[in-house]
PDB file of C-alpha atoms in Angstrom:
ATOM      1  CA  LEU A1130     139.367 132.571 132.813  1.00  0.00           C
ATOM      2  CA  ALA A1131     137.490 129.255 132.814  1.00  0.00           C
ATOM      3  CA  SER A1132     138.330 128.790 129.121  1.00  0.00           C
ATOM      4  CA  ASP A1133     142.028 128.753 130.096  1.00  0.00           C
ATOM      5  CA  CYS A1134     141.325 125.638 132.194  1.00  0.00           C
ATOM      6  CA  GLY A1135     139.545 123.586 129.514  1.00  0.00           C
ATOM      7  CA  THR A1136     136.482 123.270 127.341  1.00  0.00           C
ATOM      8  CA  ASP A1137     133.240 122.218 128.993  1.00  0.00           C
ATOM      9  CA  THR A1138     131.672 118.943 127.857  1.00  0.00           C
ATOM     10  CA  ALA A1139     128.320 117.339 128.647  1.00  0.00           C
ATOM     11  CA  CYS A1140     129.987 115.425 131.499  1.00  0.00           C
ATOM     12  CA  GLN A1141     132.586 117.872 132.842  1.00  0.00           C
ATOM     13  CA  THR A1142     132.779 121.621 133.362  1.00  0.00           C
ATOM     14  CA  PHE A1143     135.817 123.839 133.947  1.00  0.00           C
ATOM     15  CA  ASP A1144     136.105 126.948 136.104  1.00  0.00           C
ATOM     16  CA  CYS A1145     138.806 129.240 137.362  1.00  0.00           C
ATOM     17  CA  ASP A1146     138.715 129.991 141.113  1.00  0.00           C
ATOM     18  CA  ASP A1147     141.304 132.573 142.253  1.00  0.00           C
ATOM     19  CA  GLY A1148     143.744 131.457 139.587  1.00  0.00           C
ATOM     20  CA  THR A1149     143.216 127.749 140.223  1.00  0.00           C
ATOM     21  CA  CYS A1150     141.542 125.527 137.659  1.00  0.00           C
ATOM     22  CA  VAL A1151     138.614 123.552 139.051  1.00  0.00           C
ATOM     23  CA  THR A1152     136.833 120.721 137.254  1.00  0.00           C
ATOM     24  CA  THR A1153     133.362 119.548 138.115  1.00  0.00           C
ATOM     25  CA  ASP A1154     132.191 116.130 136.988  1.00  0.00           C
ATOM     26  CA  VAL A1155     128.523 115.676 136.165  1.00  0.00           C
ATOM     27  CA  ALA A1156     126.786 112.967 138.224  1.00  0.00           C
ATOM     28  CA  ALA A1157     126.961 109.394 136.981  1.00  0.00           C
ATOM     29  CA  GLY A1158     123.873 108.328 135.038  1.00  0.00           C
ATOM     30  CA  THR A1159     123.073 111.805 133.714  1.00  0.00           C
ATOM     31  CA  PRO A1160     122.087 111.469 130.047  1.00  0.00           C
ATOM     32  CA  VAL A1161     124.046 113.619 127.597  1.00  0.00           C
ATOM     33  CA  PRO A1162     121.924 115.916 125.396  1.00  0.00           C
ATOM     34  CA  SER A1163     122.610 114.272 122.031  1.00  0.00           C
ATOM     35  CA  GLN A1164     121.157 110.759 121.734  1.00  0.00           C
ATOM     36  CA  LEU A1165     120.363 108.436 118.863  1.00  0.00           C
ATOM     37  CA  ASP A1166     116.655 107.556 119.102  1.00  0.00           C
ATOM     38  CA  GLY A1167     115.607 103.925 118.764  1.00  0.00           C
ATOM     39  CA  ASP A1168     119.014 102.318 119.284  1.00  0.00           C
ATOM     40  CA  CYS A1169     118.251 100.660 122.679  1.00  0.00           C
ATOM     41  CA  ARG A1170     121.198 102.587 124.109  1.00  0.00           C
ATOM     42  CA  GLU A1171     121.755 105.765 126.132  1.00  0.00           C
ATOM     43  CA  ILE A1172     124.918 107.823 126.436  1.00  0.00           C
ATOM     44  CA  GLN A1173     125.376 108.906 130.052  1.00  0.00           C
ATOM     45  CA  CYS A1174     128.017 110.586 132.144  1.00  0.00           C
ATOM     46  CA  ASN A1175     130.111 108.145 134.191  1.00  0.00           C
ATOM     47  CA  GLY A1176     130.685 110.491 137.147  1.00  0.00           C
ATOM     48  CA  PHE A1177     134.392 110.968 136.291  1.00  0.00           C
ATOM     49  CA  GLY A1178     133.994 113.472 133.441  1.00  0.00           C
ATOM     50  CA  ALA A1179     133.621 110.951 130.625  1.00  0.00           C
ATOM     51  CA  GLU A1180     130.718 109.407 128.712  1.00  0.00           C
ATOM     52  CA  GLN A1181     129.559 105.805 128.863  1.00  0.00           C
ATOM     53  CA  ASP A1182     127.235 103.814 126.619  1.00  0.00           C
ATOM     54  CA  VAL A1183     124.568 101.851 128.553  1.00  0.00           C
ATOM     55  CA  GLU A1184     121.569  99.675 127.671  1.00  0.00           C
ATOM     56  CA  ASP A1185     118.233 101.492 127.501  1.00  0.00           C
ATOM     57  CA  ASN A1186     115.531  98.946 126.696  1.00  0.00           C
ATOM     58  CA  ALA A1187     112.901 101.725 126.754  1.00  0.00           C
ATOM     59  CA  ASP A1188     114.536 103.362 123.679  1.00  0.00           C
ATOM     60  CA  VAL A1189     112.773 101.048 121.217  1.00  0.00           C
ATOM     61  CA  PRO A1190     113.338 101.096 117.438  1.00  0.00           C
ATOM     62  CA  VAL A1191     109.974 102.397 116.157  1.00  0.00           C
ATOM     63  CA  ASP A1192     109.582 101.359 112.506  1.00  0.00           C
ATOM     64  CA  ASP A1193     105.929 102.503 112.151  1.00  0.00           C
ATOM     65  CA  ASN A1194     104.941  99.063 110.833  1.00  0.00           C
ATOM     66  CA  PRO A1195     101.799  97.695 112.548  1.00  0.00           C
ATOM     67  CA  CYS A1196     102.923  94.158 111.629  1.00  0.00           C
ATOM     68  CA  THR A1197     106.188  94.248 113.564  1.00  0.00           C
ATOM     69  CA  GLU A1198     106.961  94.653 117.229  1.00  0.00           C
ATOM     70  CA  ASP A1199     109.313  97.422 118.376  1.00  0.00           C
ATOM     71  CA  LEU A1200     111.650  95.780 120.906  1.00  0.00           C
ATOM     72  CA  CYS A1201     114.901  96.159 122.789  1.00  0.00           C
ATOM     73  CA  ALA A1202     116.507  93.206 124.564  1.00  0.00           C
ATOM     74  CA  MET A1203     119.715  93.702 126.508  1.00  0.00           C
ATOM     75  CA  GLY A1204     120.449  96.825 124.459  1.00  0.00           C
ATOM     76  CA  VAL A1205     119.888  95.182 121.063  1.00  0.00           C
ATOM     77  CA  THR A1206     117.205  96.430 118.652  1.00  0.00           C
ATOM     78  CA  SER A1207     114.732  94.158 116.899  1.00  0.00           C
ATOM     79  CA  ASN A1208     111.472  94.416 114.960  1.00  0.00           C
ATOM     80  CA  PRO A1209     110.153  90.841 114.748  1.00  0.00           C
ATOM     81  CA  ALA A1210     106.952  90.123 112.816  1.00  0.00           C
ATOM     82  CA  GLU A1211     103.635  90.129 114.658  1.00  0.00           C
ATOM     83  CA  PRO A1212     101.736  86.799 114.629  1.00  0.00           C
ATOM     84  CA  VAL A1213      99.566  85.804 111.648  1.00  0.00           C
ATOM     85  CA  GLY A1214      96.108  87.341 111.975  1.00  0.00           C
ATOM     86  CA  THR A1215      97.100  90.365 114.083  1.00  0.00           C
ATOM     87  CA  THR A1216      94.808  93.248 113.118  1.00  0.00           C
ATOM     88  CA  CYS A1217      96.467  96.045 111.167  1.00  0.00           C
ATOM     89  CA  GLY A1218      95.325  98.839 108.887  1.00  0.00           C
ATOM     90  CA  VAL A1219      91.636  99.370 108.128  1.00  0.00           C
ATOM     91  CA  GLY A1220      88.826  97.246 106.762  1.00  0.00           C
ATOM     92  CA  GLY A1221      89.809  93.981 108.409  1.00  0.00           C
ATOM     93  CA  GLU A1222      93.391  93.903 107.159  1.00  0.00           C
ATOM     94  CA  GLN A1223      95.683  91.565 109.061  1.00  0.00           C
ATOM     95  CA  CYS A1224      99.330  90.693 109.425  1.00  0.00           C
ATOM     96  CA  ASP A1225     100.637  87.795 107.346  1.00  0.00           C
ATOM     97  CA  GLY A1226     103.321  86.699 109.841  1.00  0.00           C
ATOM     98  CA  THR A1227     106.198  88.104 107.751  1.00  0.00           C
ATOM     99  CA  GLY A1228     105.679  91.745 108.690  1.00  0.00           C
ATOM    100  CA  GLN A1229     103.225  92.645 105.908  1.00  0.00           C
ATOM    101  CA  CYS A1230      99.724  94.090 106.383  1.00  0.00           C
ATOM    102  CA  VAL A1231      97.474  92.365 103.836  1.00  0.00           C
ATOM    103  CA  GLY A1232      93.830  92.312 102.797  1.00  0.00           C
ATOM    104  CA  CYS A1233      93.350  88.584 103.300  1.00  0.00           C
ATOM    105  CA  LEU A1234      95.088  85.325 104.124  1.00  0.00           C
ATOM    106  CA  GLY A1235      92.361  83.109 102.681  1.00  0.00           C
ATOM    107  CA  PRO A1236      88.927  83.401 101.037  1.00  0.00           C
ATOM    108  CA  ALA A1237      87.105  83.241 104.389  1.00  0.00           C
ATOM    109  CA  ASP A1238      88.748  86.572 105.344  1.00  0.00           C
ATOM    110  CA  CYS A1239      87.002  88.325 102.453  1.00  0.00           C
ATOM    111  CA  PRO A1240      83.608  90.065 102.669  1.00  0.00           C
ATOM    112  CA  GLY A1241      80.552  88.720 100.905  1.00  0.00           C
ATOM    113  CA  GLN A1242      78.929  85.327 100.556  1.00  0.00           C
ATOM    114  CA  ASP A1243      79.705  82.310  98.420  1.00  0.00           C
ATOM    115  CA  THR A1244      76.822  81.279  96.166  1.00  0.00           C
ATOM    116  CA  GLU A1245      76.363  78.971  93.207  1.00  0.00           C
ATOM    117  CA  CYS A1246      77.234  81.935  90.961  1.00  0.00           C
ATOM    118  CA  GLN A1247      80.211  83.443  92.839  1.00  0.00           C
ATOM    119  CA  THR A1248      82.936  82.249  95.185  1.00  0.00           C
ATOM    120  CA  ARG A1249      85.148  84.507  97.320  1.00  0.00           C
ATOM    121  CA  THR A1250      88.872  84.366  96.487  1.00  0.00           C
ATOM    122  CA  CYS A1251      92.083  85.585  98.088  1.00  0.00           C
ATOM    123  CA  THR A1252      94.817  85.865  95.466  1.00  0.00           C
ATOM    124  CA  ASN A1253      98.165  87.385  96.449  1.00  0.00           C
ATOM    125  CA  ASN A1254      96.494  88.644  99.656  1.00  0.00           C
ATOM    126  CA  VAL A1255      93.813  90.576  97.720  1.00  0.00           C
ATOM    127  CA  CYS A1256      90.096  89.760  98.023  1.00  0.00           C
ATOM    128  CA  GLY A1257      88.053  89.061  94.924  1.00  0.00           C
ATOM    129  CA  PHE A1258      85.475  86.738  93.422  1.00  0.00           C
ATOM    130  CA  SER A1259      85.461  83.858  90.980  1.00  0.00           C
ATOM    131  CA  PHE A1260      82.271  83.861  88.906  1.00  0.00           C
ATOM    132  CA  THR A1261      80.438  80.821  87.571  1.00  0.00           C
ATOM    133  CA  ALA A1262      79.994  80.898  83.792  1.00  0.00           C
ATOM    134  CA  ALA A1263      76.852  82.471  82.375  1.00  0.00           C
ATOM    135  CA  GLY A1264      74.138  79.930  81.668  1.00  0.00           C
ATOM    136  CA  PHE A1265      74.878  77.644  84.623  1.00  0.00           C
ATOM    137  CA  VAL A1266      71.493  76.456  85.931  1.00  0.00           C
ATOM    138  CA  VAL A1267      71.209  76.990  89.695  1.00  0.00           C
ATOM    139  CA  ALA A1268      69.630  74.425  91.994  1.00  0.00           C
ATOM    140  CA  SER A1269      66.791  76.586  93.297  1.00  0.00           C
ATOM    141  CA  GLN A1270      64.043  76.934  90.644  1.00  0.00           C
ATOM    142  CA  ASP A1271      60.452  78.159  90.613  1.00  0.00           C
ATOM    143  CA  LEU A1272      58.754  75.240  88.869  1.00  0.00           C
ATOM    144  CA  GLY A1273      56.059  75.949  86.363  1.00  0.00           C
ATOM    145  CA  ASP A1274      56.836  79.626  85.702  1.00  0.00           C
ATOM    146  CA  CYS A1275      58.339  79.080  82.212  1.00  0.00           C
ATOM    147  CA  HIS A1276      61.666  80.467  83.428  1.00  0.00           C
ATOM    148  CA  GLU A1277      64.944  78.948  84.459  1.00  0.00           C
ATOM    149  CA  SER A1278      67.266  80.633  87.010  1.00  0.00           C
ATOM    150  CA  GLN A1279      70.819  80.798  85.684  1.00  0.00           C
ATOM    151  CA  CYS A1280      74.094  82.477  86.633  1.00  0.00           C
ATOM    152  CA  ASP A1281      74.776  85.666  84.662  1.00  0.00           C
ATOM    153  CA  GLY A1282      78.597  85.314  84.633  1.00  0.00           C
ATOM    154  CA  SER A1283      79.012  88.274  87.020  1.00  0.00           C
ATOM    155  CA  GLY A1284      77.883  86.612  90.240  1.00  0.00           C
ATOM    156  CA  GLY A1285      74.158  87.307  89.835  1.00  0.00           C
ATOM    157  CA  ILE A1286      71.153  85.182  88.921  1.00  0.00           C
ATOM    158  CA  VAL A1287      68.873  85.902  85.965  1.00  0.00           C
ATOM    159  CA  ALA A1288      65.567  84.397  84.880  1.00  0.00           C
ATOM    160  CA  VAL A1289      65.715  83.030  81.342  1.00  0.00           C
ATOM    161  CA  THR A1290      62.680  81.857  79.376  1.00  0.00           C
ATOM    162  CA  ALA A1291      62.700  78.093  79.334  1.00  0.00           C
ATOM    163  CA  HIS A1292      60.329  75.937  77.361  1.00  0.00           C
ATOM    164  CA  THR A1293      61.093  72.974  79.581  1.00  0.00           C
ATOM    165  CA  ALA A1294      59.657  74.678  82.665  1.00  0.00           C
ATOM    166  CA  LEU A1295      56.045  74.498  81.579  1.00  0.00           C
ATOM    167  CA  PRO A1296      53.257  74.966  84.104  1.00  0.00           C
ATOM    168  CA  ALA A1297      51.701  71.802  85.466  1.00  0.00           C
ATOM    169  CA  ASP A1298      48.110  71.000  84.411  1.00  0.00           C
TER     170      ASP A1298
END
């Protein structure tokens, strides 16, 4: 029986031929069935019935982070950060250069427009606005309409009755 000659492995098989034990070595470079994904390595048969560990730079360590690269170099895994500004996520999110996907890196990355009554902000990588205090008189006015345009404290402009904006004679 073949089992009397030895136990088959991924790299060597045993057989019994007319009472004589025969071993067959699997060809060098043949990958063994069980592998560890993402380790930049591959276990292969060495052609002499044993296993060998070889570099496999195609077996990259996928970390599912859009702000890191998935790399192998000479059989060593790495996930270095993508450059600042690399697009990630949705809605204009971008990489911060440390491997994080963030909403903004500065106010200019945020949607909207800066006005006299609101300014875009980026605080802790989150977009927002800073509002000018209610009552601030804006530069653009309709002279002579008895109203004064002021900030409303929420980023908008309101018309407030003003006795100083009298119509011209």
